[in-house]
Amino acid sequence: MFGTSLLGRLRRRDPGGAVLRRATRLTLVASLVFYGCRYGAGSSTLATYGLFGTIAAGSFAQLPGPAPQRARILVLSLPAVWVLIAVGSLLAWSTWAAAAGMLVVGFVVAFAGVGNPRLVGLGSAFQLFYILASFPPYQPGTLPERLAGVTVAIVLLAAAEVLLWPDPVPVSYRQRLADAADGVAAFLHAAAERLTDPHAAAGAQDRQRQRAYDVVAATELDRDPPGWAPTAAGAQDRALRICKVALREVLAEADRLAADAPPEPIPDLAAARLLRSCADTTRAAGRSLSPGAPAVNPADLDVAVERADAEYPVGTSGVREAVDVPRLCRDATALALAGQVRVFAVGCRVATGARLDAEDASVGLFEYARRGPWTLYRWQFRSHLAPRSAHLQNSLRLAVALAIARVAAGLLQLTHGFWVLLATLTVLRTSAADTRTALRPAVLGTIVGAAVSGGVMLVVDEPIAYAIVLPVTLLLAFGLGRLLGPVWQQALFTLLLTVVFAQLSTEGWRLAEARLVDVVLGAVIGVLAGVAMWPRGAGYDLRANATRYLSANADAVEQTVHAVLGAAPPPDDALNRVRRRMVLIDSSYCQYHSERHDPRHEQVNWDAVLSAGHHVVPGAEALLRRNPPGCLAGWPEAEALLRDSVGRLRSTYRAVADEVAHGQTPHPTPPATTCADQLDRIRPLLGEADPRSVRHLVEVDRWLAGLADSLAQVHPRSSM
């Protein structure tokens, strides 16, 4: 019964068998390397670095992507591994020199993940390579053996990734985005049909709408494995993130347009024709993300926009009754939707490496695509060199903790001092609460493992016995232990280390005692560092960054409106501030998902907070392309109306930011009314207005209404 229950538990925790496959690959490679180096070549140094190179690269490194990509990353990482081992070996002559090196290496390796979060998984492995080499004995002459052992291990592990039971390739993020584009396109076609015939296929449209929302929700970054989410600073990943936001905005605009369907059929409606062209472009752009597909060309959409622009109804000057306000609003919404579709199409071109033409209307949003990759990474690093950067705080915390652990291990002259740093690296988390949570299984598992190991070593003192059971302990530590939980994992890992070092030294049962002392010391250092340095974790930083982010968005909205009124220059600086703060809040948000959440802070829907801000930047740029600065200058009534609207919206931003900063429940603002109701207050202004100015007023007012609608979503998930 127990065996059946255990097997069922393992299947539930590893339904696809990925953990057991990887554990088996690691076991085969580690055993081959260790046996060949220790007993074949007769070198303890080769065996030590070969085995720990396999464990570091195969277990501690969480690599992204399919098997060929993981293998390529392993091989390409070899120069960095050689440098870390060489530096550690040369600094091992002095405790203080090794600790200073640990401080620098710890920070640089951790902070390097800013450029590409998908490669953060390599950080722990890189730290281990330096840690292992920086401890006595100081033997620079063994450096060739050390490098050779690690190189053989990594090359064999890379080959095993490709040749031995490769993991199935999950659905890529690009495919998810293509599926979402197809679902949104179907909804756009249904919405266009409903505009020309409100009584046709209402049920079908509802089904298409629900499917569109489902597939767009599947493009959220936390729905994909970390190795597949587009989180890097490179041009293509940034384009994919913009595509995701643009597609969500297309769906939101389509929903508003569908809600404003006329009560009676309107044949040959310009908005419907434009909507169909948007649907075709959206579907084509999504399909262009597939490997080998041709790049999307938004030329047909541009023609449809020009045609809709020419047919834009503005009425006759002086004849207020001639203005078809509902159609005016529907066409304004359709043009705004087309702008977001064009952003999506251009983003797909950048994401697939297609050339971005200089005359492209959306080039402002993708200006970064003209920069080289090193420039983009430099911008990313510079953005995170700020006190509120979660990456900066994490990197400093980890570097200081590891340096202190290295000093403690050196001053106490611990035989296996690198276990102290390994324990610190294992226990330390991004918040004090998570660090305390990791402490108990680490210490408890080590106690259990040390007790079992010590008992075994008192009874068995033949190295050949430990050589025989090495593959079994490897499979248990990295397969069964990982599936059963952290206590089991730590206990079995302790047993594994005992089995390994029983073949490399003659310490006997004292090896288990040393392991226990080292782990307790390292865990204490990790806990103290977690409590002393930014103990509140990403939750606190997320609230602070969200407050500044929302305030920056409010400034950008206000300056955008002042620009169209001719009272201020274009809000380039304000939009750049939003972009910079977007980097920090995204970083805090990603880290927040990896922590235990304080129930008091669960009152905020963080997805909605980020979406409210994402609505501003592309929206403001698209608005200013169609409504240039000063287009509403000299119309006092429109100026008074828009200043009143933006003032109330700014107050809402400020109120939501204040509530988010204090962890309170944001009070939802009243949802936006229908298009015609929203424009009722504009009707009195239409009498003597210039037709083009009426159009500009409608588009600006609808943009502000959409922003208010986004802010209305910032409320607890439980009440949604």
CSV table of C-alpha atoms in Angstrom, one decimal, residues 235-399:
chain,number,residue,atom,x,y,z
A,235,ALA,CA,14.9,43.7,-29.4
A,236,GLN,CA,12.8,40.6,-30.2
A,237,ASP,CA,11.7,39.8,-26.7
A,238,ARG,CA,10.8,43.4,-26.1
A,239,ALA,CA,8.7,43.4,-29.3
A,240,LEU,CA,6.9,40.3,-28.1
A,241,ARG,CA,6.0,42.0,-24.8
A,242,ILE,CA,4.7,45.0,-26.7
A,243,CYS,CA,2.7,42.7,-29.0
A,244,LYS,CA,1.1,41.1,-25.9
A,245,VAL,CA,0.0,44.5,-24.6
A,246,ALA,CA,-1.2,45.7,-28.0
A,247,LEU,CA,-3.3,42.6,-28.5
A,248,ARG,CA,-4.9,43.1,-25.1
A,249,GLU,CA,-5.7,46.7,-26.1
A,250,VAL,CA,-7.2,45.5,-29.4
A,251,LEU,CA,-9.5,43.2,-27.6
A,252,ALA,CA,-10.5,46.0,-25.1
A,253,GLU,CA,-11.3,48.4,-28.0
A,254,ALA,CA,-13.2,45.7,-29.8
A,255,ASP,CA,-15.3,45.0,-26.7
A,256,ARG,CA,-16.1,48.7,-26.5
A,257,LEU,CA,-17.0,48.8,-30.2
A,258,ALA,CA,-19.2,45.7,-29.8
A,259,ALA,CA,-21.0,47.2,-26.9
A,260,ASP,CA,-21.8,50.3,-29.0
A,261,ALA,CA,-23.4,48.3,-31.9
A,262,PRO,CA,-26.3,50.3,-33.4
A,263,PRO,CA,-29.9,49.2,-32.6
A,264,GLU,CA,-30.7,48.9,-36.3
A,265,PRO,CA,-28.5,47.6,-39.2
A,266,ILE,CA,-26.3,50.1,-40.9
A,267,PRO,CA,-25.1,48.9,-44.3
A,268,ASP,CA,-21.7,49.6,-45.5
A,269,LEU,CA,-20.5,51.0,-42.2
A,270,ALA,CA,-17.0,52.4,-42.4
A,271,ALA,CA,-16.2,51.1,-38.9
A,272,ALA,CA,-17.2,47.5,-39.9
A,273,ARG,CA,-15.0,47.6,-43.0
A,274,LEU,CA,-12.1,48.8,-41.0
A,275,LEU,CA,-12.7,46.2,-38.4
A,276,ARG,CA,-12.6,43.4,-41.0
A,277,SER,CA,-9.2,44.8,-42.3
A,278,CYS,CA,-8.0,44.8,-38.7
A,279,ALA,CA,-9.0,41.2,-38.3
A,280,ASP,CA,-7.2,40.1,-41.4
A,281,THR,CA,-4.0,42.0,-40.4
A,282,THR,CA,-4.2,40.6,-36.8
A,283,ARG,CA,-4.4,37.1,-38.1
A,284,ALA,CA,-1.7,37.5,-40.7
A,285,ALA,CA,0.6,39.1,-38.0
A,286,GLY,CA,0.0,36.2,-35.6
A,287,ARG,CA,0.8,33.7,-38.3
A,288,SER,CA,4.0,35.5,-39.2
A,289,LEU,CA,5.4,34.5,-35.8
A,290,SER,CA,5.6,30.8,-36.9
A,291,PRO,CA,9.0,29.6,-38.1
A,292,GLY,CA,9.5,30.1,-41.8
A,293,ALA,CA,6.3,32.2,-42.3
A,294,PRO,CA,6.6,35.5,-44.3
A,295,ALA,CA,6.7,38.8,-42.4
A,296,VAL,CA,3.4,40.6,-42.1
A,297,ASN,CA,2.8,43.7,-44.3
A,298,PRO,CA,0.4,46.2,-42.8
A,299,ALA,CA,0.0,48.0,-46.2
A,300,ASP,CA,-3.6,46.8,-46.6
A,301,LEU,CA,-4.5,48.1,-43.1
A,302,ASP,CA,-3.0,51.5,-44.0
A,303,VAL,CA,-5.2,51.7,-47.0
A,304,ALA,CA,-8.3,50.8,-44.9
A,305,VAL,CA,-7.3,53.4,-42.3
A,306,GLU,CA,-7.0,56.1,-45.0
A,307,ARG,CA,-10.4,55.1,-46.4
A,308,ALA,CA,-12.0,55.2,-43.0
A,309,ASP,CA,-10.3,58.5,-42.3
A,310,ALA,CA,-11.7,60.0,-45.4
A,311,GLU,CA,-15.2,58.8,-44.5
A,312,TYR,CA,-15.0,60.0,-40.9
A,313,PRO,CA,-18.4,61.7,-40.2
A,314,VAL,CA,-18.0,65.2,-38.8
A,315,GLY,CA,-21.3,66.8,-39.8
A,316,THR,CA,-21.8,70.2,-41.4
A,317,SER,CA,-20.5,73.3,-39.6
A,318,GLY,CA,-23.4,75.1,-38.0
A,319,VAL,CA,-25.8,72.2,-38.2
A,320,ARG,CA,-25.5,70.4,-34.9
A,321,GLU,CA,-28.3,68.0,-35.7
A,322,ALA,CA,-26.4,66.7,-38.7
A,323,VAL,CA,-23.7,65.2,-36.6
A,324,ASP,CA,-24.2,61.5,-36.1
A,325,VAL,CA,-22.7,61.3,-32.6
A,326,PRO,CA,-22.9,57.5,-32.1
A,327,ARG,CA,-21.3,56.8,-35.5
A,328,LEU,CA,-18.7,59.5,-34.8
A,329,CYS,CA,-17.8,57.6,-31.6
A,330,ARG,CA,-17.8,54.2,-33.2
A,331,ASP,CA,-15.5,55.3,-36.0
A,332,ALA,CA,-13.2,56.9,-33.5
A,333,THR,CA,-13.0,53.7,-31.5
A,334,ALA,CA,-12.4,51.7,-34.7
A,335,LEU,CA,-9.5,54.0,-35.7
A,336,ALA,CA,-8.0,53.7,-32.2
A,337,LEU,CA,-8.4,49.9,-32.6
A,338,ALA,CA,-6.6,50.0,-35.9
A,339,GLY,CA,-3.8,51.9,-34.3
A,340,GLN,CA,-3.3,49.1,-31.8
A,341,VAL,CA,-3.5,46.5,-34.6
A,342,ARG,CA,-0.7,48.3,-36.4
A,343,VAL,CA,1.4,48.3,-33.3
A,344,PHE,CA,0.8,44.6,-33.0
A,345,ALA,CA,1.8,44.1,-36.7
A,346,VAL,CA,5.0,46.1,-36.5
A,347,GLY,CA,5.8,44.4,-33.2
A,348,CYS,CA,5.5,41.0,-35.0
A,349,ARG,CA,7.9,42.3,-37.7
A,350,VAL,CA,10.5,43.3,-35.1
A,351,ALA,CA,10.0,40.0,-33.2
A,352,THR,CA,10.7,38.0,-36.4
A,353,GLY,CA,13.8,40.1,-37.3
A,354,ALA,CA,12.2,41.8,-40.3
A,355,ARG,CA,13.5,45.2,-41.3
A,356,LEU,CA,11.7,48.2,-39.8
A,357,ASP,CA,11.2,50.9,-42.5
A,358,ALA,CA,12.2,54.4,-41.5
A,359,GLU,CA,8.8,55.8,-42.6
A,360,ASP,CA,6.8,53.4,-40.5
A,361,ALA,CA,4.1,55.2,-38.6
A,362,SER,CA,4.8,53.2,-35.4
A,363,VAL,CA,8.5,53.6,-35.4
A,364,GLY,CA,8.4,55.8,-32.2
A,365,LEU,CA,7.2,52.8,-30.1
A,366,PHE,CA,9.9,50.6,-31.6
A,367,GLU,CA,12.8,53.1,-31.7
A,368,TYR,CA,14.8,50.7,-29.6
A,369,ALA,CA,14.8,48.2,-32.5
A,370,ARG,CA,17.3,50.4,-34.3
A,371,ARG,CA,19.8,50.1,-31.4
A,372,GLY,CA,22.4,47.4,-31.1
A,373,PRO,CA,21.9,44.6,-28.5
A,374,TRP,CA,24.7,45.9,-26.3
A,375,THR,CA,23.0,49.3,-26.2
A,376,LEU,CA,19.7,47.7,-25.1
A,377,TYR,CA,21.4,45.7,-22.4
A,378,ARG,CA,23.2,48.8,-21.2
A,379,TRP,CA,19.9,50.6,-20.9
A,380,GLN,CA,18.5,47.7,-19.0
A,381,PHE,CA,21.4,47.6,-16.5
A,382,ARG,CA,21.2,51.4,-16.0
A,383,SER,CA,17.5,51.2,-15.3
A,384,HIS,CA,18.2,48.8,-12.5
A,385,LEU,CA,20.9,50.8,-10.8
A,386,ALA,CA,18.3,52.4,-8.6
A,387,PRO,CA,17.6,51.9,-4.9
A,388,ARG,CA,14.1,50.5,-5.6
A,389,SER,CA,15.4,47.9,-8.0
A,390,ALA,CA,14.5,44.4,-6.8
A,391,HIS,CA,17.4,43.0,-8.8
A,392,LEU,CA,19.9,45.4,-7.3
A,393,GLN,CA,18.7,44.6,-3.8
A,394,ASN,CA,18.8,40.8,-4.3
A,395,SER,CA,22.3,41.0,-5.9
A,396,LEU,CA,23.7,43.0,-3.0
A,397,ARG,CA,22.0,40.8,-0.4
A,398,LEU,CA,23.4,37.6,-1.9
A,399,ALA,CA,26.9,39.0,-2.5
